[in-house]
mmCIF file of C-alpha atoms and ligand atoms in Angstrom:
data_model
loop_
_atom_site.group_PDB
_atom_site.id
_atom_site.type_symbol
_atom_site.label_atom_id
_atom_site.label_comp_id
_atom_site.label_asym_id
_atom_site.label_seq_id
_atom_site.Cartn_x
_atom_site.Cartn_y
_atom_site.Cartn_z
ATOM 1 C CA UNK A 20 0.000 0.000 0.000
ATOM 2 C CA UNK A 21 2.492 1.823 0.722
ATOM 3 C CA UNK A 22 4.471 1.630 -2.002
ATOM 4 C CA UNK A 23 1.979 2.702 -4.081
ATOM 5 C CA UNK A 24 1.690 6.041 -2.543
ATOM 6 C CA UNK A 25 5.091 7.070 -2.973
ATOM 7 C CA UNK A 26 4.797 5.428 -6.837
ATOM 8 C CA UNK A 27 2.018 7.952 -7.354
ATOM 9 C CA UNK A 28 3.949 11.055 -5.760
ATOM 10 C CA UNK A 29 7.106 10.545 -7.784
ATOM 11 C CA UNK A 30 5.105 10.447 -10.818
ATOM 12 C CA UNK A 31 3.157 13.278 -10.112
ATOM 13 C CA UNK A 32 7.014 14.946 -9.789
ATOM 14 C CA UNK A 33 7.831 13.698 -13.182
ATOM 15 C CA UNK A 34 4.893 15.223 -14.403
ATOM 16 C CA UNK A 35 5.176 18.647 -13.130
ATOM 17 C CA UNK A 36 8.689 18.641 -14.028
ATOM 18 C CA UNK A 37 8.072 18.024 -17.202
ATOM 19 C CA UNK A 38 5.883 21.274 -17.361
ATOM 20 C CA UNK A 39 8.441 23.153 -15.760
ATOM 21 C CA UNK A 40 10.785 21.680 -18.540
ATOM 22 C CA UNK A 41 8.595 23.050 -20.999
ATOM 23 C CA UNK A 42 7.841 26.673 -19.567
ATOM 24 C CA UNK A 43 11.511 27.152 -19.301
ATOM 25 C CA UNK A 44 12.023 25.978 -23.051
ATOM 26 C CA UNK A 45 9.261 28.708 -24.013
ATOM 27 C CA UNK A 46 11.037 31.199 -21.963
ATOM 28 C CA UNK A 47 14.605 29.879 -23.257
ATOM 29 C CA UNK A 48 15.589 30.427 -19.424
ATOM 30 C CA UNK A 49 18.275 27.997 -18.709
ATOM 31 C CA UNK A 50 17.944 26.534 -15.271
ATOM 32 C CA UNK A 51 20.300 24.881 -12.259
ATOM 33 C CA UNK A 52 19.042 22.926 -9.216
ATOM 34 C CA UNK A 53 21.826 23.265 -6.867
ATOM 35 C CA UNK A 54 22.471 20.222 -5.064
ATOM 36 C CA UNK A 55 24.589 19.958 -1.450
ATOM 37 C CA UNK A 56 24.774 19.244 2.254
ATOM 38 C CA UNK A 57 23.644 22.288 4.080
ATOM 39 C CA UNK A 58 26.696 24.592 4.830
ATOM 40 C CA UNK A 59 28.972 23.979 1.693
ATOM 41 C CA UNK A 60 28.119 27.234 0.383
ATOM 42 C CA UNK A 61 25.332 26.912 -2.804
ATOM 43 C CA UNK A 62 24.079 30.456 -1.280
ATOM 44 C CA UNK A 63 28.065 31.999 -1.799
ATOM 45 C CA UNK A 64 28.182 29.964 -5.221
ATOM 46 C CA UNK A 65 25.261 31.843 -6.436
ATOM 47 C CA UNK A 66 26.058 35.396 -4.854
ATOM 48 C CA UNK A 67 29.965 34.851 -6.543
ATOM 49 C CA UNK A 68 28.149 34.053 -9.586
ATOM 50 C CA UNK A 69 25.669 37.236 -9.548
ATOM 51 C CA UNK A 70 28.153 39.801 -8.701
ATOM 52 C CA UNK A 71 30.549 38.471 -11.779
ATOM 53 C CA UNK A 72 27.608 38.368 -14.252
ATOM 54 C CA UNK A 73 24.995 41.002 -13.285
ATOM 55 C CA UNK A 74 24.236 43.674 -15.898
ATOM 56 C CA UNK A 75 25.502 40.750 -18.880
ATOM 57 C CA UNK A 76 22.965 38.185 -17.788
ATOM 58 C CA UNK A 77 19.266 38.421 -16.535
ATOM 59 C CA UNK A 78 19.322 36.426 -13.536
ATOM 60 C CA UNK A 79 16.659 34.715 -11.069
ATOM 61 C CA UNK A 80 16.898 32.736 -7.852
ATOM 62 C CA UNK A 81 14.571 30.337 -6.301
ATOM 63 C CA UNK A 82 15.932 29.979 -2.590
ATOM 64 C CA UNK A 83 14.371 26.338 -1.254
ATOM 65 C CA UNK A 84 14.902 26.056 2.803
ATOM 66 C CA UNK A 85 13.193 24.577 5.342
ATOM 67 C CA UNK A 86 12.670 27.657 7.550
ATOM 68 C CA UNK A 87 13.556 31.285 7.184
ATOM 69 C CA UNK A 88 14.091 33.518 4.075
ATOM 70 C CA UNK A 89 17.918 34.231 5.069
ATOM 71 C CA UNK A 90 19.190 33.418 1.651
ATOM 72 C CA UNK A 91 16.294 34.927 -0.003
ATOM 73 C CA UNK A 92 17.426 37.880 1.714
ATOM 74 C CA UNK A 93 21.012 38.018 0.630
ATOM 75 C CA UNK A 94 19.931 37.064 -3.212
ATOM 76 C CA UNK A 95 17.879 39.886 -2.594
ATOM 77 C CA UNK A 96 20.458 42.452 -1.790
ATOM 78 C CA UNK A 97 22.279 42.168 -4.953
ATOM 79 C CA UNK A 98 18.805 43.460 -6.538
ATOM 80 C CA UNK A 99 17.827 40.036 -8.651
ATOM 81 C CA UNK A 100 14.715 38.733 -8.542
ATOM 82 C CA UNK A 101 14.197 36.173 -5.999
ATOM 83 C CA UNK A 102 11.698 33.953 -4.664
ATOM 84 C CA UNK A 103 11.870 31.627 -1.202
ATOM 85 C CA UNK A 104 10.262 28.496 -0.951
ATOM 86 C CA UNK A 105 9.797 27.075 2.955
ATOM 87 C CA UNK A 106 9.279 23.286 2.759
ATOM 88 C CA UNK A 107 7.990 23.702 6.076
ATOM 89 C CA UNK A 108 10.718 20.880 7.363
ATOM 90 C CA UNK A 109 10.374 19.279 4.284
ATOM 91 C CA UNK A 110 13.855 17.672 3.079
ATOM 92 C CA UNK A 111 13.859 18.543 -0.184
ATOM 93 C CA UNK A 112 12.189 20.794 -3.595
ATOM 94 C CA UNK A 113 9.351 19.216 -5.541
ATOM 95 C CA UNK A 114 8.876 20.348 -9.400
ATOM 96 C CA UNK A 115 5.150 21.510 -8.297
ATOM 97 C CA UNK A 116 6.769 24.080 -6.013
ATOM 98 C CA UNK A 117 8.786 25.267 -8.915
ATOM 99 C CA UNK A 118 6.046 25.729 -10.990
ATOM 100 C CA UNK A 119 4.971 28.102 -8.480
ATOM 101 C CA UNK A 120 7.723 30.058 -8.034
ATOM 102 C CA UNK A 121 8.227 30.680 -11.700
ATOM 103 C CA UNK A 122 5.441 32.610 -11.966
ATOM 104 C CA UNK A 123 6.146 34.759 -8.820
ATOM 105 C CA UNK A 124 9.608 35.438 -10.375
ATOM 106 C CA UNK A 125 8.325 36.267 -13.901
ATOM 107 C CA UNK A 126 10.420 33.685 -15.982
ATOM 108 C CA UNK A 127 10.016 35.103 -19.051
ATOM 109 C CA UNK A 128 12.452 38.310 -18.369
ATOM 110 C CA UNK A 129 15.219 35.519 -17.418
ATOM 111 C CA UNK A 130 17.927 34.192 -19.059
ATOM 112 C CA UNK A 131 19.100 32.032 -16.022
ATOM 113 C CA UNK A 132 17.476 30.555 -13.164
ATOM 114 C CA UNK A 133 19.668 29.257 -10.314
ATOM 115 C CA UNK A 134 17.369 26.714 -7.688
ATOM 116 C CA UNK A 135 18.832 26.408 -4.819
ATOM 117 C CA UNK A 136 17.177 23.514 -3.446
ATOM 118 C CA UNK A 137 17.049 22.278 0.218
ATOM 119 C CA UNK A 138 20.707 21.236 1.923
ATOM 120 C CA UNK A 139 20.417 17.720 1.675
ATOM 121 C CA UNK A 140 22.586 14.901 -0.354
ATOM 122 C CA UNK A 141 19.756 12.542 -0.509
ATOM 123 C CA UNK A 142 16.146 13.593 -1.280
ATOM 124 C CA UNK A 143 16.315 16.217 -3.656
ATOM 125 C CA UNK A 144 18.564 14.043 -5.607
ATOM 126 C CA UNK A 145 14.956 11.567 -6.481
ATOM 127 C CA UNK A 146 13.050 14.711 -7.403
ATOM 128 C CA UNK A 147 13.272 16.019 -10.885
ATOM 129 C CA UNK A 148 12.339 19.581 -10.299
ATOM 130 C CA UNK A 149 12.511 20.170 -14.737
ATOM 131 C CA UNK A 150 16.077 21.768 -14.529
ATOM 132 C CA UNK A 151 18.635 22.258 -17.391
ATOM 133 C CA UNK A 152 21.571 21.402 -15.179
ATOM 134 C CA UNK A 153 22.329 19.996 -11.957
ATOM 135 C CA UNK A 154 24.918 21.079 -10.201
ATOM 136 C CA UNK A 155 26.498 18.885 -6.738
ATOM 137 C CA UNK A 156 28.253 21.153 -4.509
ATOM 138 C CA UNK A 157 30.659 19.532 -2.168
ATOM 139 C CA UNK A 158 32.669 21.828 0.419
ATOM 140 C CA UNK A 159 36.094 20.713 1.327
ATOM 141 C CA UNK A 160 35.668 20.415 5.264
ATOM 142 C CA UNK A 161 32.860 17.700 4.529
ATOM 143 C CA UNK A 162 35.758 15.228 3.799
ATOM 144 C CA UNK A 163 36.276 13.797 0.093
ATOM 145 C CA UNK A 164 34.225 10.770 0.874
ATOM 146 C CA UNK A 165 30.703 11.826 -0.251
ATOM 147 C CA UNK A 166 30.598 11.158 -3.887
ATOM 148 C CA UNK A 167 31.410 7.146 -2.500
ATOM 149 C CA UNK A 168 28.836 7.626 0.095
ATOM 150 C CA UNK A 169 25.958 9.431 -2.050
ATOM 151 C CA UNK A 170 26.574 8.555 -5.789
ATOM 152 C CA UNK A 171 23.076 9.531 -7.186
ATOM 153 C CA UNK A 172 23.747 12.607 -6.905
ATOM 154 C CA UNK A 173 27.166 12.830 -8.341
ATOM 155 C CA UNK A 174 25.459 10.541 -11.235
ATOM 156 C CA UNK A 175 23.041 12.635 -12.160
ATOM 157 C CA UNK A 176 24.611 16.041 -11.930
ATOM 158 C CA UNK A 177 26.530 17.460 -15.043
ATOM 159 C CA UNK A 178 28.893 19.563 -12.858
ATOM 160 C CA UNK A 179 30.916 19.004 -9.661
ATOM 161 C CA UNK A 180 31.743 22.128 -7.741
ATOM 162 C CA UNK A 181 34.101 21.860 -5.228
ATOM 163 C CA UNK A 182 33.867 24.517 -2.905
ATOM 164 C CA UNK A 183 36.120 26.113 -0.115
ATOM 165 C CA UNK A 184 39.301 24.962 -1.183
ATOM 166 C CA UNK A 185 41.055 27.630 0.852
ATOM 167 C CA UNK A 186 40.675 25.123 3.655
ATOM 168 C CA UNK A 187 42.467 22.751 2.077
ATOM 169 C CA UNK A 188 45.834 23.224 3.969
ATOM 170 C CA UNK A 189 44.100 22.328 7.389
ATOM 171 C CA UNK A 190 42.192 19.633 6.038
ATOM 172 C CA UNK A 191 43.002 15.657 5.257
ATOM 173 C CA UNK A 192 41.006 15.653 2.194
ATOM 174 C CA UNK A 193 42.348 13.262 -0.538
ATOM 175 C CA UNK A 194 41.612 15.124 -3.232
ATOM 176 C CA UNK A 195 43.224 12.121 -6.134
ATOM 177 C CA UNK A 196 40.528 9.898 -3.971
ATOM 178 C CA UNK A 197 37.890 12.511 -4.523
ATOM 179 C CA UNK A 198 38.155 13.289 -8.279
ATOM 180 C CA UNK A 199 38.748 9.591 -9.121
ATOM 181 C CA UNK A 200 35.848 8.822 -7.360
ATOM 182 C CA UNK A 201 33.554 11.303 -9.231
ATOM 183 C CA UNK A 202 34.939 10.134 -12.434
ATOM 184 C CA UNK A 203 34.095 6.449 -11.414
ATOM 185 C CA UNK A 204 30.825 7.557 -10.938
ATOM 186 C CA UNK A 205 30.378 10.464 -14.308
ATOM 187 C CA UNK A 206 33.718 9.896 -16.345
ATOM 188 C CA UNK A 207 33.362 13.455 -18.100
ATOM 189 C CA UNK A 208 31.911 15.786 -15.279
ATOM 190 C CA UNK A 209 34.047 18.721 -14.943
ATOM 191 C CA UNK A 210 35.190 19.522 -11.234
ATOM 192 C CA UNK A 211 35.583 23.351 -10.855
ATOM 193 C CA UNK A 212 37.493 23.852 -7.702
ATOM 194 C CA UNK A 213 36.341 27.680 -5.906
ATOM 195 C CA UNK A 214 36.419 29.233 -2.623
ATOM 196 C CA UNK A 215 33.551 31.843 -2.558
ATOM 197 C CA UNK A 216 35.922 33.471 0.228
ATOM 198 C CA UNK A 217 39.089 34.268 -1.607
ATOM 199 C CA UNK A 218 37.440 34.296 -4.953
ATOM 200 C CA UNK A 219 39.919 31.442 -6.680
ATOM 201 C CA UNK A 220 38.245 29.926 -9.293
ATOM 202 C CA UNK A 221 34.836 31.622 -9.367
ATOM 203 C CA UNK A 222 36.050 32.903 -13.217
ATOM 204 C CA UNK A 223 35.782 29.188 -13.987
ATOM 205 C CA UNK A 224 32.308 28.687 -12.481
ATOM 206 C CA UNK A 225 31.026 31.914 -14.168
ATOM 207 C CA UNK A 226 32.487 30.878 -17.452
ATOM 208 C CA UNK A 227 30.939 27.653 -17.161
ATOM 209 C CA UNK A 228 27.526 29.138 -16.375
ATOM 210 C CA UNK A 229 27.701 31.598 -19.147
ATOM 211 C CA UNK A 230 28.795 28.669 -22.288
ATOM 212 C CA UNK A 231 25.389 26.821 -20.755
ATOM 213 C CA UNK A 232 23.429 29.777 -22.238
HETATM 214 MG MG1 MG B 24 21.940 28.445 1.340
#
């Protein structure tokens, strides 16, 4: 009985996400569902990203959280369009709350939509939200073990980012361990190493951001 409740939710997902698929086509808005444990810095990834593009690219941000509208609030002081979803402790985004939100942020005067969806390596990874790209974020201090310990997420996303390599001198990550494990997983995803903090390699993310339009 159960089972068939949660067959019926997932393909009411694939459903709506394959209207949000098609709204963003019409628009010709290309979209990213951010992917990550909470704290490796999707928020930073998508400010960095703003301040390096704004005034070249018409940009949009759908902030998914359980609680608050903190990172709705700092999208929203870089004056972009911005809309904040609260799952209400829910774990991750569903496509019908995109849906939603796309109206409220007036998709058709975008050119790219970054969804930042709930921090969490395994829900939102099951729910098609109708995104262009997914993107897994990965910070450094979470340890170079997580594409072993959550491949469908590093499986399904067609970039790695891996964020706050500043820390890197204090840490023990294995980064040869790390990359070879995400090319185990997704021989050709590109792994763009950043920190949001000192601003290393945030050209790289840009310039990958801007060839996806
Ligand atoms: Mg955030």
């Amino acid at each position: 009985m159960e089972i068939k409740v949660v067959k019926r939710i997932m393909e009411a997902n694939e459903q709506h996400a394959e209207v949000v698929r098609r709204r963003l086509r019409e628009s010709g808005v290309v979209a990213l569902n951010l992917i990550s444990a909470p704290g490796s810095g999707k928020t930073s990834l998508i400010e960095a990203a703003i301040r390096e593009m704004k005034g070249r690219v018409r940009i949009g941000v759908i902030e998914g959280d359980p609680d608050t509208t903190r990172d709705a609030e700092r999208i929203a002081r870089l004056d972009v369009p911005v809309v904040q979803i609260n799952t209400e402790g829910g774990c991750h985004l569903e496509a019908t709350m995109v849906l939603r939100a796309l109206e409220e942020i007036e998709v058709d005067n975008l050119q790219l939509l970054f969804i930042e969806n709930v921090g969490n390596l395994v829900c939102p990874v099951v729910f098609d939200l109708g995104e262009t790209y997914r993107v897994a974020v990965v910070s450094a201090a979470e340890g170079h073990d997580k594409p072993a310990k959550y491949p469908a997420l590093f499986r399904t996303a067609q970039v790695t980012v891996l964020n706050k390599i500043d820390l890197m001198p204090y840490l023990d990550f294995d980064e040869e361990q790390f990359t070879s494990d995400v090319h185990r997983l997704n021989p050709q995803m590109p792994i763009l190493r950043v920190s949001c903090r000192t601003g290393e390699g945030v050209s790289e993310w840009t310039e990958w951001l801007l060839q996806r339009l």
